């Protein structure tokens, strides 16, 4: 049951000390969720109230089924843009038909995600390396900060998911800045930063929201043109089965697949980023697909549009100290209370206050320290981080993370096709054989013997590289060379191409008048050596468990040939 309902896992170990933190985090996220939900619904081309509908049952469902304890699920800007872009290409007449298609879209997105989870396709998350996640989250944080400038400046700034467009639009509108909005927003930013450094336990975000509402109401700041959240429509969504029509499905399946994959990648990348910062690992990729899919399907029954993890609200949830998904239920409770009773209160909340909360929260996700560490120690992975960062900034959030994943795969392919190839020598007065480049004068190198180690699986991508490197070292030894020993400890698999190449290479080395030995092959590799026919060219007596046995056999064949061969052969059969 805990695997099906992860809520049972953390609920059984829930501590009393968590309650206040979850309550504060949930209420804070809920306060942001109300205006954000309405704004995102408008981006999707829907009436504002549908953003609140998407903030109810999908969030509740995820709280029961989700494995990340920090992310905040609900309507998000990216999915809203994709909904608007996808449906904007269709000829839809009337608001009611548009809403009907959006609800069906949510159902389809949920079904796709659920099926992917059911068939255990969550392994896709394994291709999200830490440099990709760091680059993506840092760039997305910058974009979100810039997207809040319109509220901070109190002026209309055209939205975009590209850094340069957002910056250009903001500069063009800078002259229209409302000084009162700017003053309130900057004051909010300063208060949050100061109080967080002074005492993190003070719920400063909740405090400035209350102060903002009271300030506008008591001082009548509305007369100065300050942008407020405004009226919030009342009423809860009713249960309605989506009207699934064949023509809807035919029209919507491409955008549904895109939304399903993008939503999953957003949720996983945000969840893993917060896990890295929090030092805990709870996310189960396949269960996340099922949780998101079920959330979207149930949401469609209550007139919600597609949801996923929110970058800004997840950051707020983390920064305010949320411990479990109980915080999400508190957010939902606030949305419900707001819809039913508190709409007159929230209409006085300045948008600049919300902007200050979001800006400070997501700024903490810009990880400069990790980028510096990669620059110092791993330049190749630093390049991956920068490519992901710049792609996300200038091309788009979705494309950015996909480019990052592609670059990571290319780097992985490059590394496996050009793996570490070491020449070994005997450590003086020991049985150990180590890399001559690392141990220098401590190793003995023999002119008549070449001992090499290949630190990767031997497959079609690096078979040619292996052959080229081995023959290069053979040629470098010259006429004094009598035998070659391959230390195969690090070769965990040999595919058909690798086996064919190795067989021909052994034959070629034998034709040079040299002997060839294999030592240290693990069980699965020995199985391939026997099953692929390599052993027919190598011969059983030249397969050894340890490098020192191969060397001893080369020096004196009568000394260890029987023992070495027998042990190697028996182990290959057992393992």
XYZ file of C-alpha atoms in Angstrom:
575
model
C 0.000 0.000 0.000
C 2.891 2.395 0.680
C 4.134 1.843 -2.853
C 0.710 2.692 -4.289
C 0.026 5.523 -1.815
C 3.385 7.111 -0.830
C 1.501 9.361 1.613
C 1.435 6.380 3.981
C 5.259 6.364 4.054
C 5.765 9.867 5.383
C 2.503 9.990 7.336
C 3.584 7.027 9.472
C 6.757 8.873 10.532
C 5.248 12.349 10.726
C 6.557 14.450 13.611
C 4.662 17.073 15.542
C 7.444 19.568 14.858
C 6.694 19.324 11.121
C 3.128 20.584 11.458
C 3.835 24.293 11.960
C 6.388 24.338 9.118
C 3.993 22.580 6.742
C 1.194 24.921 7.788
C 3.226 28.088 7.173
C 4.632 26.768 3.882
C 1.214 25.611 2.701
C -0.520 28.880 3.534
C 2.275 30.907 1.936
C 2.150 28.862 -1.265
C -1.637 29.056 -1.196
C -1.516 32.848 -1.042
C 0.695 32.876 -4.145
C -1.314 30.125 -5.813
C -4.581 32.097 -5.865
C -3.424 34.995 -8.060
C -0.983 32.849 -10.031
C -3.634 30.307 -10.861
C -5.947 32.971 -12.231
C -3.147 34.617 -14.221
C -1.980 31.323 -15.730
C -5.523 30.397 -16.733
C -5.735 33.639 -18.669
C -2.436 32.802 -20.383
C -4.016 29.481 -21.444
C -6.960 31.391 -22.905
C -9.365 30.337 -20.146
C -11.504 32.348 -17.704
C -9.453 33.067 -14.522
C -11.552 30.793 -12.320
C -10.270 27.716 -14.172
C -6.821 28.331 -12.758
C -8.301 27.914 -9.297
C -10.095 24.750 -10.358
C -6.685 23.388 -11.402
C -5.402 24.233 -7.906
C -7.798 21.921 -6.073
C -8.294 18.250 -6.919
C -5.048 17.755 -8.887
C -3.081 19.043 -5.881
C -5.001 16.801 -3.469
C -4.412 13.777 -5.701
C -0.702 14.426 -5.951
C -0.436 14.733 -2.162
C -1.642 11.114 -1.888
C 0.331 9.656 -4.800
C 3.436 11.854 -5.242
C 6.894 10.912 -3.997
C 8.548 14.349 -3.940
C 7.829 16.006 -0.597
C 8.807 19.510 -1.633
C 7.315 20.336 -5.032
C 4.102 22.316 -5.393
C 1.794 20.996 -8.121
C -0.782 23.089 -9.934
C -1.171 25.397 -12.934
C 2.141 26.667 -14.341
C 3.176 29.251 -16.920
C 4.894 26.837 -19.327
C 1.977 24.426 -19.596
C -0.397 27.374 -19.918
C 1.641 28.706 -22.832
C 1.693 25.264 -24.460
C -2.083 24.922 -24.072
C -2.626 28.317 -25.675
C -0.130 27.613 -28.468
C -1.506 24.134 -29.174
C -5.175 25.037 -29.201
C -4.515 28.356 -30.936
C -3.757 26.479 -34.153
C -7.196 24.827 -34.108
C -10.381 26.374 -35.398
C -12.442 26.478 -32.192
C -15.638 28.505 -32.079
C -16.965 29.749 -28.761
C -15.582 29.775 -25.211
C -17.568 26.688 -24.196
C -16.055 24.550 -26.950
C -12.593 25.832 -26.082
C -13.076 24.922 -22.418
C -14.405 21.489 -23.389
C -11.317 20.774 -25.487
C -8.970 21.962 -22.721
C -10.642 19.605 -20.238
C -10.329 16.702 -22.693
C -6.690 17.683 -23.197
C -6.091 17.404 -19.437
C -7.634 13.930 -19.485
C -5.438 12.835 -22.399
C -2.268 14.258 -20.820
C -3.067 12.407 -17.599
C -3.768 9.135 -19.418
C -0.460 9.331 -21.329
C 1.522 10.017 -18.145
C -0.279 7.263 -16.266
C 0.444 4.700 -18.990
C 4.103 5.732 -19.155
C 4.338 5.188 -15.414
C 2.478 1.896 -15.588
C 4.928 0.608 -18.211
C 7.854 1.867 -16.096
C 9.124 4.489 -18.494
C 10.369 6.625 -15.628
C 13.946 5.609 -16.494
C 13.892 8.666 -18.771
C 14.793 10.669 -15.678
C 18.191 8.941 -15.559
C 19.249 11.105 -18.487
C 18.861 14.247 -16.380
C 22.380 14.707 -15.056
C 23.149 17.161 -12.264
C 24.863 19.690 -14.599
C 21.748 19.682 -16.807
C 19.444 20.159 -13.820
C 21.641 22.913 -12.374
C 21.851 24.757 -15.695
C 18.125 24.419 -16.298
C 17.035 25.520 -12.815
C 19.439 28.471 -12.754
C 18.249 29.735 -16.146
C 14.593 29.133 -15.335
C 15.060 31.085 -12.105
C 16.467 34.049 -14.074
C 13.540 33.930 -16.506
C 10.987 33.792 -13.701
C 12.669 36.722 -11.913
C 12.476 38.799 -15.100
C 8.866 37.741 -15.663
C 7.974 39.350 -12.316
C 9.355 42.769 -13.327
C 5.949 43.799 -14.664
C 4.514 43.482 -11.161
C 7.551 45.037 -9.511
C 7.477 48.031 -11.859
C 3.699 48.252 -11.925
C 3.466 48.392 -15.693
C 2.386 46.176 -18.566
C 5.339 44.201 -19.949
C 4.838 41.631 -22.707
C 5.586 38.116 -21.477
C 8.000 35.607 -22.978
C 9.955 32.498 -21.994
C 13.169 33.902 -23.487
C 15.622 36.019 -21.488
C 16.500 38.586 -24.173
C 12.881 39.229 -25.101
C 11.852 39.687 -21.481
C 14.763 42.050 -20.849
C 14.062 44.047 -23.997
C 10.366 44.346 -23.155
C 11.178 45.467 -19.599
C 13.642 48.138 -20.783
C 11.080 49.533 -23.204
C 8.522 49.905 -20.403
C 10.893 51.098 -17.688
C 9.815 54.704 -18.179
C 6.227 53.765 -17.216
C 7.281 52.495 -13.780
C 4.876 53.171 -10.922
C 7.145 54.302 -8.037
C 4.661 53.037 -5.425
C 4.631 49.521 -6.875
C 8.428 49.592 -7.131
C 8.775 50.847 -3.563
C 6.453 48.160 -2.159
C 8.225 45.414 -4.119
C 11.729 46.501 -3.133
C 10.658 46.851 0.500
C 9.285 43.313 0.365
C 12.556 41.983 -1.105
C 14.665 43.754 1.541
C 12.474 42.553 4.418
C 12.569 38.926 3.226
C 16.369 38.949 2.808
C 17.039 40.692 6.140
C 14.688 38.510 8.186
C 15.963 35.298 6.555
C 19.521 36.183 7.547
C 18.413 37.232 11.029
C 16.072 34.355 11.893
C 14.821 31.799 9.357
C 12.092 30.637 11.719
C 10.153 33.898 11.360
C 7.412 33.480 8.689
C 8.379 36.725 6.998
C 6.681 35.867 3.695
C 3.351 35.434 5.425
C 3.966 38.621 7.402
C 4.645 40.822 4.366
C 1.521 39.494 2.639
C -0.577 40.532 5.639
C 1.241 43.885 5.852
C 0.656 44.488 2.152
C -3.075 43.834 2.423
C -3.395 45.989 5.554
C -1.320 48.782 4.037
C -3.468 49.022 0.920
C -6.717 48.805 2.898
C -5.861 51.194 5.766
C -3.841 53.758 3.798
C -6.026 53.621 0.701
C -2.968 53.036 -1.522
C -5.213 51.983 -4.354
C -5.626 55.642 -5.273
C -1.929 55.738 -6.311
C -2.451 53.276 -9.115
C -0.971 50.265 -7.329
C -1.730 46.994 -9.124
C -3.766 44.649 -6.931
C -4.860 41.036 -7.257
C -8.448 42.232 -7.637
C -11.694 40.282 -7.535
C -11.533 36.507 -7.164
C -14.547 34.594 -8.586
C -16.473 32.571 -6.009
C -17.649 28.941 -6.118
C -16.190 25.427 -6.280
C -16.012 23.315 -9.468
C -18.682 20.723 -10.086
C -18.091 17.094 -11.081
C -18.391 16.791 -14.874
C -17.316 13.891 -17.099
C -15.317 15.285 -20.058
C -17.069 15.071 -23.403
C -14.486 12.993 -25.257
C -15.115 13.174 -28.969
C -13.103 11.443 -31.669
C -12.389 14.710 -33.442
C -11.057 16.136 -30.160
C -8.671 13.220 -29.727
C -7.459 13.419 -33.330
C -6.779 17.131 -32.977
C -5.260 17.093 -29.512
C -2.954 14.038 -29.392
C 0.230 15.843 -30.569
C -0.061 18.611 -27.976
C -1.149 16.048 -25.356
C 2.050 14.028 -25.846
C 4.152 17.190 -25.700
C 2.438 18.384 -22.525
C 2.727 14.945 -20.890
C 6.477 14.745 -21.476
C 7.201 18.393 -20.710
C 5.122 18.269 -17.538
C 6.947 15.168 -16.375
C 10.372 16.627 -17.126
C 9.454 19.847 -15.303
C 8.245 17.993 -12.211
C 11.209 15.624 -12.097
C 13.843 18.293 -12.721
C 12.359 20.616 -10.095
C 11.961 17.757 -7.624
C 15.526 16.534 -8.135
C 16.891 20.078 -7.855
C 15.175 20.517 -4.493
C 16.409 17.076 -3.413
C 19.970 18.151 -4.191
C 19.543 21.253 -2.040
C 17.787 19.408 0.793
C 20.050 16.358 0.849
C 17.260 13.760 0.714
C 16.147 11.361 -2.014
C 12.513 10.296 -2.086
C 11.517 10.644 -5.751
C 10.497 7.452 -7.557
C 10.360 8.272 -11.262
C 7.661 5.788 -12.325
C 5.441 6.685 -9.380
C 5.794 10.367 -10.288
C 4.384 9.621 -13.740
C 1.459 7.784 -12.163
C 0.914 10.581 -9.642
C 0.969 13.350 -12.247
C -1.169 11.309 -14.638
C -3.794 10.543 -12.004
C -3.776 14.192 -10.879
C -4.494 15.395 -14.406
C -7.170 12.773 -15.034
C -9.016 13.489 -11.784
C -8.552 17.220 -12.368
C -10.275 16.918 -15.752
C -13.364 15.592 -13.943
C -13.511 18.912 -12.076
C -12.858 21.219 -15.040
C -9.121 21.630 -14.489
C -6.579 22.105 -17.244
C -3.151 20.313 -17.338
C -0.956 20.767 -14.268
C 2.577 19.940 -13.204
C 5.124 21.152 -10.651
C 5.476 24.921 -10.369
C 9.019 26.244 -10.322
C 8.281 29.399 -8.323
C 5.802 27.867 -5.854
C 8.058 24.845 -5.296
C 10.892 27.237 -4.467
C 8.625 29.095 -2.034
C 7.473 25.810 -0.532
C 11.093 24.770 0.021
C 12.268 28.139 1.307
C 9.449 28.386 3.841
C 10.453 25.035 5.334
C 7.876 22.529 4.059
C 8.602 19.019 5.336
C 5.898 16.921 3.653
C 3.091 17.122 1.114
C 0.737 18.057 3.925
C 1.717 21.617 3.012
C -0.062 21.079 -0.340
C -3.281 20.197 1.461
C -3.029 23.428 3.449
C -2.599 25.297 0.163
C -5.742 23.654 -1.187
C -7.597 24.519 2.013
C -6.659 28.179 1.554
C -7.805 28.114 -2.077
C -11.149 26.640 -0.989
C -11.557 29.168 1.826
C -10.600 31.966 -0.547
C -13.150 30.894 -3.147
C -15.877 30.702 -0.544
C -15.129 33.445 1.969
C -11.967 35.500 1.503
C -12.282 37.052 -1.915
C -12.867 40.544 -0.430
C -9.560 40.254 1.502
C -7.321 39.164 -1.359
C -8.486 41.904 -3.640
C -6.264 44.305 -1.634
C -3.052 42.283 -2.049
C -0.468 44.181 -4.166
C 0.996 42.223 -7.071
C 4.383 43.734 -6.171
C 4.360 41.785 -2.897
C 3.838 38.533 -4.789
C 6.621 39.502 -7.179
C 9.040 40.108 -4.296
C 8.235 36.710 -2.759
C 8.767 34.869 -6.049
C 11.975 36.741 -6.917
C 13.708 36.055 -3.614
C 12.540 32.444 -3.515
C 13.779 31.452 -6.965
C 17.021 33.432 -6.652
C 18.238 30.780 -4.213
C 18.037 28.186 -6.977
C 20.752 29.917 -9.023
C 23.671 27.650 -8.144
C 26.883 29.558 -8.889
C 28.933 27.524 -6.410
C 28.313 24.256 -8.276
C 29.202 25.867 -11.611
C 32.520 27.080 -10.148
C 33.226 23.590 -8.853
C 32.690 22.077 -12.295
C 34.885 24.737 -13.897
C 37.693 23.769 -11.530
C 37.330 19.984 -11.639
C 35.193 18.896 -14.609
C 35.411 21.261 -17.571
C 33.462 18.960 -19.901
C 30.470 18.853 -17.533
C 30.777 22.614 -16.973
C 30.275 23.031 -20.732
C 27.110 20.911 -20.499
C 25.837 23.152 -17.676
C 26.557 26.336 -19.644
C 24.940 24.988 -22.831
C 21.819 24.039 -20.868
C 21.813 27.408 -19.078
C 22.172 29.476 -22.264
C 19.725 27.320 -24.251
C 17.107 27.684 -21.536
C 17.694 31.447 -21.348
C 17.647 32.278 -25.034
C 15.701 29.462 -26.724
C 13.163 28.423 -24.102
C 12.708 26.422 -20.918
C 11.482 23.241 -22.593
C 13.995 23.261 -25.443
C 16.783 24.161 -23.021
C 16.448 21.063 -20.901
C 16.093 18.843 -23.985
C 19.295 20.299 -25.446
C 21.016 19.700 -22.113
C 19.928 16.066 -22.064
C 21.090 15.606 -25.667
C 24.494 17.115 -24.872
C 24.835 14.825 -21.837
C 24.117 11.805 -24.013
C 26.664 12.952 -26.580
C 29.263 13.382 -23.836
C 28.456 9.913 -22.519
C 28.823 8.427 -26.008
C 32.137 10.250 -26.482
C 33.475 8.978 -23.158
C 32.472 5.380 -23.826
C 33.875 5.501 -27.349
C 37.190 6.939 -26.076
C 37.603 5.340 -22.646
C 40.664 5.209 -20.431
C 43.370 2.942 -21.840
C 46.241 2.241 -19.423
C 49.595 0.511 -19.751
C 50.376 -1.376 -16.542
C 53.571 -2.191 -14.743
C 54.459 -4.220 -11.664
C 54.705 -2.293 -8.393
C 58.145 -3.168 -7.043
C 58.199 -5.976 -4.450
C 54.442 -6.693 -4.844
C 51.914 -8.623 -6.927
C 50.093 -5.439 -8.016
C 50.039 -4.063 -11.553
C 49.210 -0.351 -11.878
C 49.117 2.467 -14.441
C 52.723 3.409 -15.282
C 51.724 7.067 -15.791
C 50.313 7.361 -12.271
C 52.995 5.448 -10.382
C 56.099 6.461 -12.310
C 59.324 5.108 -10.792
C 57.411 2.792 -8.442
C 56.596 0.382 -11.283
C 58.771 -1.956 -13.308
C 58.174 -1.934 -17.052
C 59.421 -4.855 -19.125
C 60.425 -4.462 -22.749
C 59.322 -7.991 -23.631
C 55.851 -7.724 -22.085
C 52.954 -5.313 -22.770
C 50.228 -5.255 -20.086
C 47.192 -3.058 -20.790
C 43.881 -2.317 -19.087
C 40.701 -1.109 -20.863
C 38.338 0.722 -18.473
C 34.988 0.282 -20.232
C 32.732 -2.238 -21.881
C 33.965 -3.328 -25.286
C 31.260 -2.549 -27.822
C 30.731 -1.323 -31.369
C 31.311 2.314 -30.332
C 34.861 1.791 -29.047
C 36.036 -1.435 -30.677
C 38.036 0.436 -33.330
C 39.542 2.710 -30.660
C 40.622 -0.311 -28.592
C 42.313 -1.950 -31.581
C 44.079 1.266 -32.627
C 45.413 1.947 -29.119
C 46.597 -1.616 -28.553
C 48.397 -1.830 -31.888
C 49.984 1.581 -31.264
C 51.472 0.370 -27.997
C 52.546 -2.894 -29.621
C 54.369 -0.949 -32.330
C 55.993 1.301 -29.712
C 57.511 -1.731 -27.964
C 59.337 -2.800 -31.131
C 61.054 -6.123 -31.781
C 61.733 -6.761 -28.094
C 58.023 -7.423 -27.399
C 57.105 -11.108 -26.964
C 53.620 -11.134 -25.383
C 50.541 -8.970 -24.678
C 48.383 -9.278 -21.530
C 44.914 -7.705 -21.476
C 43.723 -6.929 -17.945
C 39.937 -7.221 -18.427
C 38.795 -6.399 -14.873
C 37.008 -3.227 -16.004
C 35.394 -4.769 -19.095
C 31.907 -5.695 -17.912
C 30.473 -6.589 -21.308
C 31.593 -7.415 -24.849
C 29.029 -7.080 -27.651
C 29.068 -8.927 -30.973
C 31.150 -6.248 -32.741
C 33.639 -6.143 -29.877
C 33.918 -9.926 -29.782
C 34.497 -10.143 -33.533
C 37.153 -7.406 -33.381
C 38.920 -9.020 -30.402
C 38.978 -12.423 -32.098
C 40.519 -10.963 -35.259
C 42.938 -8.834 -33.228
C 44.196 -11.855 -31.280
C 44.703 -13.662 -34.577
C 46.615 -10.640 -35.941
C 48.839 -10.485 -32.854
C 49.522 -14.206 -33.097
C 50.507 -13.663 -36.743
C 53.129 -11.167 -35.515
C 54.714 -13.959 -33.523
C 53.422 -12.597 -30.217
C 51.444 -14.375 -27.526
C 48.163 -12.978 -26.120
C 46.718 -13.470 -22.629
C 43.528 -12.273 -20.905
C 43.487 -11.815 -17.118
C 40.902 -10.714 -14.553
C 37.800 -11.133 -16.711
C 34.637 -11.148 -14.569
C 31.933 -13.796 -14.932
C 29.685 -12.140 -17.580
C 32.731 -11.223 -19.672
C 34.137 -14.761 -19.467
C 30.756 -16.072 -20.594
C 31.033 -13.923 -23.726
C 34.637 -15.042 -24.275
C 33.476 -18.671 -24.322
C 30.147 -18.225 -26.139
C 31.349 -15.844 -28.867
C 34.294 -17.954 -30.002
C 37.051 -15.706 -28.674
C 38.306 -18.640 -26.628
C 38.929 -20.625 -29.819
C 41.498 -18.074 -30.979
C 42.820 -17.376 -27.480
C 42.831 -20.985 -26.149
C 41.822 -21.843 -22.588
C 45.346 -22.025 -21.205
C 45.789 -18.302 -21.876
C 42.829 -17.145 -19.743
C 43.769 -16.240 -16.155
C 42.125 -14.975 -12.986
C 44.897 -12.510 -12.083
C 47.474 -10.556 -14.027
C 50.320 -11.938 -11.910
C 49.306 -15.495 -12.975
C 49.505 -14.503 -16.629
C 52.949 -12.990 -16.075
C 54.097 -16.077 -14.170
C 52.817 -18.312 -16.960
C 54.690 -16.226 -19.536
C 57.898 -16.536 -17.491
C 57.443 -20.258 -16.745
C 54.555 -22.050 -18.526
C 55.063 -25.246 -16.577
C 54.616 -23.490 -13.247
C 51.024 -22.194 -13.341
C 49.437 -23.331 -16.578
C 47.276 -26.070 -15.077
C 46.187 -24.110 -11.985
C 45.592 -20.830 -13.812
C 43.556 -22.402 -16.604
C 41.490 -24.577 -14.287
C 40.521 -21.737 -11.945
C 39.668 -19.425 -14.829
C 37.617 -22.052 -16.612
C 35.690 -23.128 -13.491
C 34.940 -19.550 -12.491
C 33.635 -18.787 -15.952
C 31.132 -21.601 -15.608
C 30.035 -20.689 -12.074
C 29.638 -16.960 -12.543
